[in-house]
């Protein structure tokens, strides 16, 4: 069951029922424009990752700003975002299972559809599904970007060539190139170390691409990169398309990354918040909010309180959060509304049915989180 809308168009921000997911439209639009401008003219293209926002409306804004398509992490996310008008989807994951493969092929009847592979057995499964459905699936071979996750290990030239040759020869498949995404490296705090990680990933991709081309195999696309490394990704000049996602919203964890001067990275503005209300003043300096684990995600730590460095979010149960005030400022009062900066934007969005889009302290729109719960 979808929860009731927490606000109506024209409502002042103060009347939004809490806990609610809030997006500052001015900041959102500025972030979308800034990333588009950074990539424009570089010879690379932008394919933003929609697992961050899961929203048709945000996707429309990204496409209007020049994105060539979208990344989705699950087939169901791609299905949910088709109304955005996207014509080119990358399912940047390994789609395994007969039911998912059938739906992947159904998606390929609607839009250009690319997915990942790093195993010859998997390539056969995808080929059989595509041939049976009468469609073509485009394939990126995923190589390890230095984070030892889903890609082929660095130096496995035999494996890379075997998979690439199989994909190129397989009915229903088309070899398009390489995927090289370094997820954990996006959150390395030091600018120098984060840049080094991006360069490492780029060098691995460059070597793999050259290997494919020397063997007469296709490598027209090298896709990867992210919000933490986008500057280095562009400067390295190896990737043909960039996949940042979190830049549209940002979060407390990305806020801990540092730029070359040692200051907090400031290329993008915080646009995503969880608005919450004080529901109990328990004791001196301690209050409880109506936003807990079911409204937030804590895998990257506790959220911050916007504009109140004197307040610390110290604990969360399912439905409540605990705030402790330092002596530097007064504790919030019963009924007071606070804005939390999520620690991790992607899974926080997935906790909510609605995005309340606000401009100048007034509700301009209420958008459904179209891809919420799209796990398949």
mmCIF file of C-alpha atoms in Angstrom:
data_model
loop_
_atom_site.group_PDB
_atom_site.id
_atom_site.type_symbol
_atom_site.label_atom_id
_atom_site.label_comp_id
_atom_site.label_asym_id
_atom_site.label_seq_id
_atom_site.Cartn_x
_atom_site.Cartn_y
_atom_site.Cartn_z
ATOM 1 C CA UNK A 1 0.000 0.000 0.000
ATOM 2 C CA UNK A 2 1.302 3.438 -0.943
ATOM 3 C CA UNK A 3 1.297 5.875 1.958
ATOM 4 C CA UNK A 4 -0.775 9.084 1.775
ATOM 5 C CA UNK A 5 0.846 12.082 0.112
ATOM 6 C CA UNK A 6 2.578 14.104 2.844
ATOM 7 C CA UNK A 7 1.808 17.451 1.192
ATOM 8 C CA UNK A 8 -0.139 19.206 -1.523
ATOM 9 C CA UNK A 9 1.078 21.634 -4.152
ATOM 10 C CA UNK A 10 1.105 25.130 -2.699
ATOM 11 C CA UNK A 11 1.555 24.016 0.903
ATOM 12 C CA UNK A 12 4.200 25.881 2.880
ATOM 13 C CA UNK A 13 7.122 23.673 3.860
ATOM 14 C CA UNK A 14 6.078 23.957 7.488
ATOM 15 C CA UNK A 15 2.803 22.098 6.770
ATOM 16 C CA UNK A 16 4.397 19.005 5.221
ATOM 17 C CA UNK A 17 3.491 15.934 7.268
ATOM 18 C CA UNK A 18 6.557 14.194 8.650
ATOM 19 C CA UNK A 19 8.684 12.220 8.246
ATOM 20 C CA UNK A 20 8.920 13.300 4.613
ATOM 21 C CA UNK A 21 11.528 13.219 1.865
ATOM 22 C CA UNK A 22 12.220 16.780 0.730
ATOM 23 C CA UNK A 23 14.061 17.935 -2.386
ATOM 24 C CA UNK A 24 15.184 21.524 -2.800
ATOM 25 C CA UNK A 25 14.426 22.142 -6.490
ATOM 26 C CA UNK A 26 16.869 25.017 -6.904
ATOM 27 C CA UNK A 27 19.716 22.850 -5.606
ATOM 28 C CA UNK A 28 18.582 19.821 -7.626
ATOM 29 C CA UNK A 29 18.438 21.766 -10.887
ATOM 30 C CA UNK A 30 21.806 23.394 -10.151
ATOM 31 C CA UNK A 31 23.407 19.983 -9.571
ATOM 32 C CA UNK A 32 21.974 18.512 -12.770
ATOM 33 C CA UNK A 33 23.182 21.523 -14.737
ATOM 34 C CA UNK A 34 26.637 21.510 -13.146
ATOM 35 C CA UNK A 35 27.368 17.861 -13.985
ATOM 36 C CA UNK A 36 26.035 18.261 -17.519
ATOM 37 C CA UNK A 37 28.241 21.325 -18.039
ATOM 38 C CA UNK A 38 31.304 19.557 -16.674
ATOM 39 C CA UNK A 39 30.993 16.688 -19.143
ATOM 40 C CA UNK A 40 29.871 18.768 -22.126
ATOM 41 C CA UNK A 41 32.602 19.296 -24.707
ATOM 42 C CA UNK A 42 34.953 16.665 -23.273
ATOM 43 C CA UNK A 43 34.205 14.000 -25.868
ATOM 44 C CA UNK A 44 32.541 11.951 -23.150
ATOM 45 C CA UNK A 45 28.829 11.581 -22.493
ATOM 46 C CA UNK A 46 26.752 11.440 -19.328
ATOM 47 C CA UNK A 47 24.715 8.391 -18.391
ATOM 48 C CA UNK A 48 23.549 9.174 -14.830
ATOM 49 C CA UNK A 49 22.703 6.364 -12.460
ATOM 50 C CA UNK A 50 19.000 6.366 -11.617
ATOM 51 C CA UNK A 51 19.340 4.021 -8.635
ATOM 52 C CA UNK A 52 19.947 7.212 -6.656
ATOM 53 C CA UNK A 53 16.615 8.919 -7.297
ATOM 54 C CA UNK A 54 14.346 6.164 -8.742
ATOM 55 C CA UNK A 55 12.231 9.004 -10.097
ATOM 56 C CA UNK A 56 10.702 9.579 -13.537
ATOM 57 C CA UNK A 57 10.668 13.328 -12.928
ATOM 58 C CA UNK A 58 14.335 13.553 -11.956
ATOM 59 C CA UNK A 59 15.236 11.350 -14.938
ATOM 60 C CA UNK A 60 13.354 13.705 -17.257
ATOM 61 C CA UNK A 61 15.418 16.611 -15.959
ATOM 62 C CA UNK A 62 18.663 14.707 -16.532
ATOM 63 C CA UNK A 63 17.691 13.709 -20.058
ATOM 64 C CA UNK A 64 16.620 17.270 -20.867
ATOM 65 C CA UNK A 65 20.052 18.455 -19.705
ATOM 66 C CA UNK A 66 21.738 16.204 -22.267
ATOM 67 C CA UNK A 67 22.153 12.765 -20.703
ATOM 68 C CA UNK A 68 22.376 10.083 -23.415
ATOM 69 C CA UNK A 69 20.459 7.588 -21.304
ATOM 70 C CA UNK A 70 20.270 6.159 -17.809
ATOM 71 C CA UNK A 71 21.895 3.498 -15.693
ATOM 72 C CA UNK A 72 19.643 1.288 -13.595
ATOM 73 C CA UNK A 73 20.759 -1.412 -11.226
ATOM 74 C CA UNK A 74 17.770 -3.709 -11.692
ATOM 75 C CA UNK A 75 15.534 -4.597 -14.637
ATOM 76 C CA UNK A 76 12.530 -3.444 -12.621
ATOM 77 C CA UNK A 77 14.112 -0.009 -12.152
ATOM 78 C CA UNK A 78 14.434 0.286 -15.904
ATOM 79 C CA UNK A 79 10.801 -0.720 -16.352
ATOM 80 C CA UNK A 80 9.683 1.853 -13.781
ATOM 81 C CA UNK A 81 11.581 4.684 -15.483
ATOM 82 C CA UNK A 82 10.395 4.099 -19.059
ATOM 83 C CA UNK A 83 7.787 6.916 -18.737
ATOM 84 C CA UNK A 84 10.690 9.383 -18.467
ATOM 85 C CA UNK A 85 11.177 9.035 -22.223
ATOM 86 C CA UNK A 86 14.558 7.337 -21.894
ATOM 87 C CA UNK A 87 15.572 5.511 -25.077
ATOM 88 C CA UNK A 88 18.906 4.026 -23.976
ATOM 89 C CA UNK A 89 19.227 1.988 -20.764
ATOM 90 C CA UNK A 90 22.213 0.310 -19.172
ATOM 91 C CA UNK A 91 21.280 -2.295 -16.575
ATOM 92 C CA UNK A 92 24.625 -2.042 -14.824
ATOM 93 C CA UNK A 93 24.346 -5.394 -13.104
ATOM 94 C CA UNK A 94 24.499 -9.112 -13.873
ATOM 95 C CA UNK A 95 20.992 -10.273 -14.754
ATOM 96 C CA UNK A 96 20.661 -13.964 -13.875
ATOM 97 C CA UNK A 97 17.500 -16.091 -13.773
ATOM 98 C CA UNK A 98 14.968 -17.041 -16.439
ATOM 99 C CA UNK A 99 12.262 -14.629 -15.306
ATOM 100 C CA UNK A 100 14.612 -11.653 -15.122
ATOM 101 C CA UNK A 101 16.185 -12.516 -18.473
ATOM 102 C CA UNK A 102 12.745 -12.609 -20.099
ATOM 103 C CA UNK A 103 11.888 -9.194 -18.674
ATOM 104 C CA UNK A 104 15.273 -7.852 -19.780
ATOM 105 C CA UNK A 105 14.436 -8.964 -23.306
ATOM 106 C CA UNK A 106 10.984 -7.390 -23.062
ATOM 107 C CA UNK A 107 12.723 -4.146 -22.101
ATOM 108 C CA UNK A 108 14.925 -4.502 -25.199
ATOM 109 C CA UNK A 109 11.781 -4.428 -27.350
ATOM 110 C CA UNK A 110 11.058 -0.948 -25.982
ATOM 111 C CA UNK A 111 14.480 0.742 -25.797
ATOM 112 C CA UNK A 112 18.128 0.121 -26.529
ATOM 113 C CA UNK A 113 19.181 -2.160 -23.671
ATOM 114 C CA UNK A 114 22.692 -2.937 -22.506
ATOM 115 C CA UNK A 115 23.711 -5.137 -19.587
ATOM 116 C CA UNK A 116 26.843 -6.619 -18.011
ATOM 117 C CA UNK A 117 28.582 -9.964 -18.308
ATOM 118 C CA UNK A 118 31.847 -11.386 -16.989
ATOM 119 C CA UNK A 119 31.286 -15.145 -17.387
ATOM 120 C CA UNK A 120 30.961 -17.375 -20.467
ATOM 121 C CA UNK A 121 28.123 -19.365 -18.896
ATOM 122 C CA UNK A 122 26.236 -16.133 -18.259
ATOM 123 C CA UNK A 123 26.814 -15.073 -21.864
ATOM 124 C CA UNK A 124 25.141 -18.291 -23.051
ATOM 125 C CA UNK A 125 22.136 -17.655 -20.798
ATOM 126 C CA UNK A 126 21.723 -14.114 -22.149
ATOM 127 C CA UNK A 127 22.152 -15.303 -25.731
ATOM 128 C CA UNK A 128 19.522 -18.013 -25.331
ATOM 129 C CA UNK A 129 17.060 -15.535 -23.825
ATOM 130 C CA UNK A 130 17.650 -12.895 -26.516
ATOM 131 C CA UNK A 131 17.429 -15.424 -29.356
ATOM 132 C CA UNK A 132 14.212 -16.873 -27.954
ATOM 133 C CA UNK A 133 12.674 -13.407 -27.618
ATOM 134 C CA UNK A 134 13.876 -12.237 -31.018
ATOM 135 C CA UNK A 135 15.743 -9.209 -29.632
ATOM 136 C CA UNK A 136 19.300 -7.959 -29.384
ATOM 137 C CA UNK A 137 20.980 -7.338 -26.040
ATOM 138 C CA UNK A 138 24.075 -5.177 -25.975
ATOM 139 C CA UNK A 139 26.828 -6.269 -23.618
ATOM 140 C CA UNK A 140 29.545 -4.558 -21.607
ATOM 141 C CA UNK A 141 32.124 -6.881 -20.084
ATOM 142 C CA UNK A 142 32.744 -5.857 -16.496
ATOM 143 C CA UNK A 143 36.369 -5.705 -15.419
ATOM 144 C CA UNK A 144 37.689 -5.193 -11.897
ATOM 145 C CA UNK A 145 38.236 -1.504 -11.196
ATOM 146 C CA UNK A 146 40.455 -2.196 -8.205
ATOM 147 C CA UNK A 147 37.714 -2.904 -5.675
ATOM 148 C CA UNK A 148 37.601 -6.712 -6.115
ATOM 149 C CA UNK A 149 33.863 -6.911 -6.696
ATOM 150 C CA UNK A 150 31.994 -8.179 -9.752
ATOM 151 C CA UNK A 151 34.460 -7.658 -12.568
ATOM 152 C CA UNK A 152 37.042 -9.890 -14.183
ATOM 153 C CA UNK A 153 40.312 -9.824 -12.223
ATOM 154 C CA UNK A 154 43.011 -7.509 -13.507
ATOM 155 C CA UNK A 155 45.372 -9.384 -15.801
ATOM 156 C CA UNK A 156 42.910 -12.121 -16.763
ATOM 157 C CA UNK A 157 43.531 -11.513 -20.445
ATOM 158 C CA UNK A 158 42.559 -15.028 -21.440
ATOM 159 C CA UNK A 159 39.215 -14.783 -19.684
ATOM 160 C CA UNK A 160 38.509 -11.356 -21.149
ATOM 161 C CA UNK A 161 39.210 -12.480 -24.699
ATOM 162 C CA UNK A 162 37.195 -15.686 -24.295
ATOM 163 C CA UNK A 163 34.129 -13.842 -23.014
ATOM 164 C CA UNK A 164 34.456 -11.059 -25.590
ATOM 165 C CA UNK A 165 34.743 -13.536 -28.458
ATOM 166 C CA UNK A 166 31.768 -15.524 -27.192
ATOM 167 C CA UNK A 167 29.631 -12.408 -26.859
ATOM 168 C CA UNK A 168 30.645 -11.148 -30.285
ATOM 169 C CA UNK A 169 29.757 -14.501 -31.886
ATOM 170 C CA UNK A 170 26.625 -15.282 -29.839
ATOM 171 C CA UNK A 171 23.201 -14.936 -31.494
ATOM 172 C CA UNK A 172 21.149 -12.151 -29.952
ATOM 173 C CA UNK A 173 24.133 -10.401 -28.342
ATOM 174 C CA UNK A 174 26.275 -7.479 -29.452
ATOM 175 C CA UNK A 175 29.611 -6.689 -27.824
ATOM 176 C CA UNK A 176 29.611 -3.010 -27.020
ATOM 177 C CA UNK A 177 32.613 -2.557 -24.726
ATOM 178 C CA UNK A 178 33.616 -2.456 -21.062
ATOM 179 C CA UNK A 179 32.190 -1.551 -17.659
ATOM 180 C CA UNK A 180 34.685 -0.348 -15.034
ATOM 181 C CA UNK A 181 33.031 1.068 -11.920
ATOM 182 C CA UNK A 182 34.947 1.683 -8.707
ATOM 183 C CA UNK A 183 32.119 2.080 -6.163
ATOM 184 C CA UNK A 184 33.927 2.091 -2.799
ATOM 185 C CA UNK A 185 36.605 4.424 -4.165
ATOM 186 C CA UNK A 186 34.001 7.176 -4.596
ATOM 187 C CA UNK A 187 34.126 7.688 -0.838
ATOM 188 C CA UNK A 188 37.872 7.887 -0.283
ATOM 189 C CA UNK A 189 38.250 11.163 1.622
ATOM 190 C CA UNK A 190 41.636 12.312 0.349
ATOM 191 C CA UNK A 191 41.520 13.985 -3.052
ATOM 192 C CA UNK A 192 44.898 12.548 -4.000
ATOM 193 C CA UNK A 193 43.996 8.981 -3.025
ATOM 194 C CA UNK A 194 40.577 9.207 -4.686
ATOM 195 C CA UNK A 195 42.184 10.496 -7.871
ATOM 196 C CA UNK A 196 44.761 7.703 -7.790
ATOM 197 C CA UNK A 197 41.969 5.134 -7.528
ATOM 198 C CA UNK A 198 40.193 6.671 -10.531
ATOM 199 C CA UNK A 199 43.414 6.654 -12.539
ATOM 200 C CA UNK A 200 43.990 3.003 -11.601
ATOM 201 C CA UNK A 201 40.522 2.103 -12.889
ATOM 202 C CA UNK A 202 41.089 4.126 -16.068
ATOM 203 C CA UNK A 203 44.447 2.451 -16.732
ATOM 204 C CA UNK A 204 42.914 -1.001 -16.314
ATOM 205 C CA UNK A 205 40.127 -0.066 -18.714
ATOM 206 C CA UNK A 206 42.603 1.348 -21.233
ATOM 207 C CA UNK A 207 44.683 -1.845 -21.201
ATOM 208 C CA UNK A 208 41.593 -4.052 -21.530
ATOM 209 C CA UNK A 209 40.248 -1.933 -24.381
ATOM 210 C CA UNK A 210 43.538 -2.157 -26.244
ATOM 211 C CA UNK A 211 43.568 -5.922 -25.789
ATOM 212 C CA UNK A 212 40.107 -6.200 -27.340
ATOM 213 C CA UNK A 213 40.937 -3.930 -30.240
ATOM 214 C CA UNK A 214 44.198 -5.761 -30.976
ATOM 215 C CA UNK A 215 42.154 -8.986 -31.197
ATOM 216 C CA UNK A 216 39.711 -7.392 -33.630
ATOM 217 C CA UNK A 217 36.945 -7.223 -31.022
ATOM 218 C CA UNK A 218 34.594 -4.294 -30.483
ATOM 219 C CA UNK A 219 35.127 -1.749 -27.715
ATOM 220 C CA UNK A 220 33.190 1.370 -28.627
ATOM 221 C CA UNK A 221 32.087 2.097 -25.054
ATOM 222 C CA UNK A 222 33.990 2.269 -21.761
ATOM 223 C CA UNK A 223 31.479 3.120 -19.048
ATOM 224 C CA UNK A 224 32.071 3.934 -15.386
ATOM 225 C CA UNK A 225 33.016 6.682 -12.987
ATOM 226 C CA UNK A 226 30.966 8.313 -10.266
ATOM 227 C CA UNK A 227 30.155 11.337 -8.144
ATOM 228 C CA UNK A 228 33.303 11.081 -6.029
ATOM 229 C CA UNK A 229 35.709 10.671 -8.933
ATOM 230 C CA UNK A 230 34.015 12.533 -11.799
ATOM 231 C CA UNK A 231 36.718 15.186 -12.163
ATOM 232 C CA UNK A 232 39.505 12.615 -12.376
ATOM 233 C CA UNK A 233 37.345 10.414 -14.623
ATOM 234 C CA UNK A 234 37.027 13.224 -17.139
ATOM 235 C CA UNK A 235 40.685 14.263 -16.924
ATOM 236 C CA UNK A 236 41.913 10.684 -17.443
ATOM 237 C CA UNK A 237 40.174 10.707 -20.821
ATOM 238 C CA UNK A 238 39.643 6.928 -20.980
ATOM 239 C CA UNK A 239 35.961 6.518 -20.167
ATOM 240 C CA UNK A 240 33.575 7.295 -23.009
ATOM 241 C CA UNK A 241 30.585 7.705 -20.686
ATOM 242 C CA UNK A 242 30.223 8.620 -17.009
ATOM 243 C CA UNK A 243 27.775 7.064 -14.545
ATOM 244 C CA UNK A 244 27.504 9.418 -11.532
ATOM 245 C CA UNK A 245 24.297 9.144 -9.524
ATOM 246 C CA UNK A 246 24.457 10.789 -6.099
ATOM 247 C CA UNK A 247 25.414 14.222 -7.458
ATOM 248 C CA UNK A 248 21.733 15.091 -7.906
ATOM 249 C CA UNK A 249 21.057 14.826 -4.155
ATOM 250 C CA UNK A 250 24.353 14.433 -2.246
ATOM 251 C CA UNK A 251 24.491 13.221 1.359
ATOM 252 C CA UNK A 252 26.464 13.448 4.586
ATOM 253 C CA UNK A 253 28.917 10.768 3.511
ATOM 254 C CA UNK A 254 29.840 12.470 0.239
ATOM 255 C CA UNK A 255 30.105 15.658 2.268
ATOM 256 C CA UNK A 256 33.139 14.182 4.009
ATOM 257 C CA UNK A 257 35.139 13.994 0.756
ATOM 258 C CA UNK A 258 37.866 16.609 0.382
ATOM 259 C CA UNK A 259 39.022 18.589 -2.642
ATOM 260 C CA UNK A 260 42.591 19.325 -3.689
ATOM 261 C CA UNK A 261 42.863 22.177 -1.165
ATOM 262 C CA UNK A 262 41.746 19.953 1.718
ATOM 263 C CA UNK A 263 38.354 21.639 1.961
ATOM 264 C CA UNK A 264 35.006 19.855 1.769
ATOM 265 C CA UNK A 265 34.048 19.119 -1.833
ATOM 266 C CA UNK A 266 31.575 21.784 -2.974
ATOM 267 C CA UNK A 267 30.888 21.076 -6.647
ATOM 268 C CA UNK A 268 27.300 20.086 -5.810
ATOM 269 C CA UNK A 269 24.754 21.305 -3.290
ATOM 270 C CA UNK A 270 22.854 19.251 -0.753
ATOM 271 C CA UNK A 271 19.350 18.992 -2.225
ATOM 272 C CA UNK A 272 17.896 16.002 -0.339
ATOM 273 C CA UNK A 273 16.573 16.109 3.213
ATOM 274 C CA UNK A 274 14.300 14.188 5.525
ATOM 275 C CA UNK A 275 11.978 16.581 7.317
ATOM 276 C CA UNK A 276 11.092 15.418 10.805
ATOM 277 C CA UNK A 277 9.251 16.654 13.898
ATOM 278 C CA UNK A 278 10.190 16.585 17.582
ATOM 279 C CA UNK A 279 7.631 14.312 19.231
ATOM 280 C CA UNK A 280 9.068 14.136 22.768
ATOM 281 C CA UNK A 281 11.382 16.175 24.970
ATOM 282 C CA UNK A 282 12.745 13.441 27.217
ATOM 283 C CA UNK A 283 15.231 15.243 29.443
ATOM 284 C CA UNK A 284 17.593 18.173 29.431
ATOM 285 C CA UNK A 285 19.197 18.294 26.007
ATOM 286 C CA UNK A 286 17.570 15.078 24.718
ATOM 287 C CA UNK A 287 14.616 14.953 22.313
ATOM 288 C CA UNK A 288 13.037 12.339 20.050
ATOM 289 C CA UNK A 289 11.961 12.704 16.423
ATOM 290 C CA UNK A 290 9.382 10.892 14.297
ATOM 291 C CA UNK A 291 12.102 9.735 11.849
ATOM 292 C CA UNK A 292 13.868 6.472 12.581
ATOM 293 C CA UNK A 293 15.294 3.539 10.671
ATOM 294 C CA UNK A 294 12.161 3.238 8.497
ATOM 295 C CA UNK A 295 12.676 6.806 7.248
ATOM 296 C CA UNK A 296 16.450 6.822 6.990
ATOM 297 C CA UNK A 297 19.345 4.579 6.100
ATOM 298 C CA UNK A 298 22.240 4.312 8.528
ATOM 299 C CA UNK A 299 24.761 2.149 6.663
ATOM 300 C CA UNK A 300 27.015 5.190 6.250
ATOM 301 C CA UNK A 301 26.494 6.551 9.740
ATOM 302 C CA UNK A 302 23.994 8.885 11.329
ATOM 303 C CA UNK A 303 22.354 11.791 9.506
ATOM 304 C CA UNK A 304 23.262 15.391 10.216
ATOM 305 C CA UNK A 305 20.867 18.134 11.286
ATOM 306 C CA UNK A 306 20.809 20.920 8.705
ATOM 307 C CA UNK A 307 21.933 24.226 10.148
ATOM 308 C CA UNK A 308 22.371 22.847 13.667
ATOM 309 C CA UNK A 309 25.923 21.576 14.261
ATOM 310 C CA UNK A 310 25.100 21.699 17.975
ATOM 311 C CA UNK A 311 22.633 18.834 17.561
ATOM 312 C CA UNK A 312 23.742 15.214 17.191
ATOM 313 C CA UNK A 313 21.565 12.380 15.908
ATOM 314 C CA UNK A 314 22.793 9.619 18.219
ATOM 315 C CA UNK A 315 20.375 6.691 17.988
ATOM 316 C CA UNK A 316 17.470 5.345 15.920
ATOM 317 C CA UNK A 317 14.744 2.800 16.508
ATOM 318 C CA UNK A 318 12.233 1.758 13.848
ATOM 319 C CA UNK A 319 10.088 4.882 14.102
ATOM 320 C CA UNK A 320 12.022 7.367 16.253
ATOM 321 C CA UNK A 321 15.371 9.096 16.280
ATOM 322 C CA UNK A 322 17.247 10.489 19.279
ATOM 323 C CA UNK A 323 18.783 13.950 19.211
ATOM 324 C CA UNK A 324 21.230 15.209 21.823
ATOM 325 C CA UNK A 325 22.001 18.906 22.095
ATOM 326 C CA UNK A 326 25.405 20.241 23.035
ATOM 327 C CA UNK A 327 25.747 23.125 25.502
ATOM 328 C CA UNK A 328 26.435 25.372 22.495
ATOM 329 C CA UNK A 329 22.762 25.623 21.610
ATOM 330 C CA UNK A 330 19.240 25.093 22.956
ATOM 331 C CA UNK A 331 17.475 21.758 22.574
ATOM 332 C CA UNK A 332 14.580 21.755 20.095
ATOM 333 C CA UNK A 333 11.062 22.195 21.461
ATOM 334 C CA UNK A 334 8.120 19.784 21.171
ATOM 335 C CA UNK A 335 6.631 20.116 17.699
ATOM 336 C CA UNK A 336 9.700 21.805 16.237
ATOM 337 C CA UNK A 337 10.545 20.767 12.676
ATOM 338 C CA UNK A 338 14.109 19.798 11.738
ATOM 339 C CA UNK A 339 15.759 18.927 8.424
ATOM 340 C CA UNK A 340 18.061 15.905 8.406
ATOM 341 C CA UNK A 341 20.847 15.413 5.864
ATOM 342 C CA UNK A 342 20.793 11.664 5.065
ATOM 343 C CA UNK A 343 24.055 9.789 5.457
ATOM 344 C CA UNK A 344 23.429 7.761 2.260
ATOM 345 C CA UNK A 345 21.000 9.168 -0.276
ATOM 346 C CA UNK A 346 20.207 6.107 -2.461
ATOM 347 C CA UNK A 347 18.727 3.756 0.178
ATOM 348 C CA UNK A 348 17.126 6.677 2.034
ATOM 349 C CA UNK A 349 15.084 7.505 -1.077
ATOM 350 C CA UNK A 350 14.024 3.860 -1.244
ATOM 351 C CA UNK A 351 12.380 4.227 2.192
ATOM 352 C CA UNK A 352 9.803 6.704 0.910
ATOM 353 C CA UNK A 353 6.803 6.618 -1.427
ATOM 354 C CA UNK A 354 6.908 10.342 -2.205
ATOM 355 C CA UNK A 355 9.392 13.117 -2.936
ATOM 356 C CA UNK A 356 8.153 16.546 -1.863
ATOM 357 C CA UNK A 357 9.748 19.017 -4.289
ATOM 358 C CA UNK A 358 10.108 22.469 -2.716
ATOM 359 C CA UNK A 359 11.119 25.867 -3.995
ATOM 360 C CA UNK A 360 11.281 29.001 -1.833
ATOM 361 C CA UNK A 361 9.801 27.149 1.154
ATOM 362 C CA UNK A 362 6.703 26.150 -0.828
ATOM 363 C CA UNK A 363 5.681 22.777 -2.229
ATOM 364 C CA UNK A 364 5.918 22.946 -6.031
ATOM 365 C CA UNK A 365 5.306 19.257 -6.744
ATOM 366 C CA UNK A 366 4.928 15.864 -5.110
ATOM 367 C CA UNK A 367 6.538 13.045 -7.088
ATOM 368 C CA UNK A 368 6.168 9.320 -6.542
ATOM 369 C CA UNK A 369 9.366 7.355 -5.972
ATOM 370 C CA UNK A 370 8.606 5.318 -9.092
ATOM 371 C CA UNK A 371 11.355 2.758 -8.599
ATOM 372 C CA UNK A 372 10.876 2.218 -4.878
ATOM 373 C CA UNK A 373 11.353 -1.434 -3.919
ATOM 374 C CA UNK A 374 12.401 -2.471 -7.434
ATOM 375 C CA UNK A 375 14.589 -5.375 -6.380
ATOM 376 C CA UNK A 376 14.086 -7.762 -9.307
#
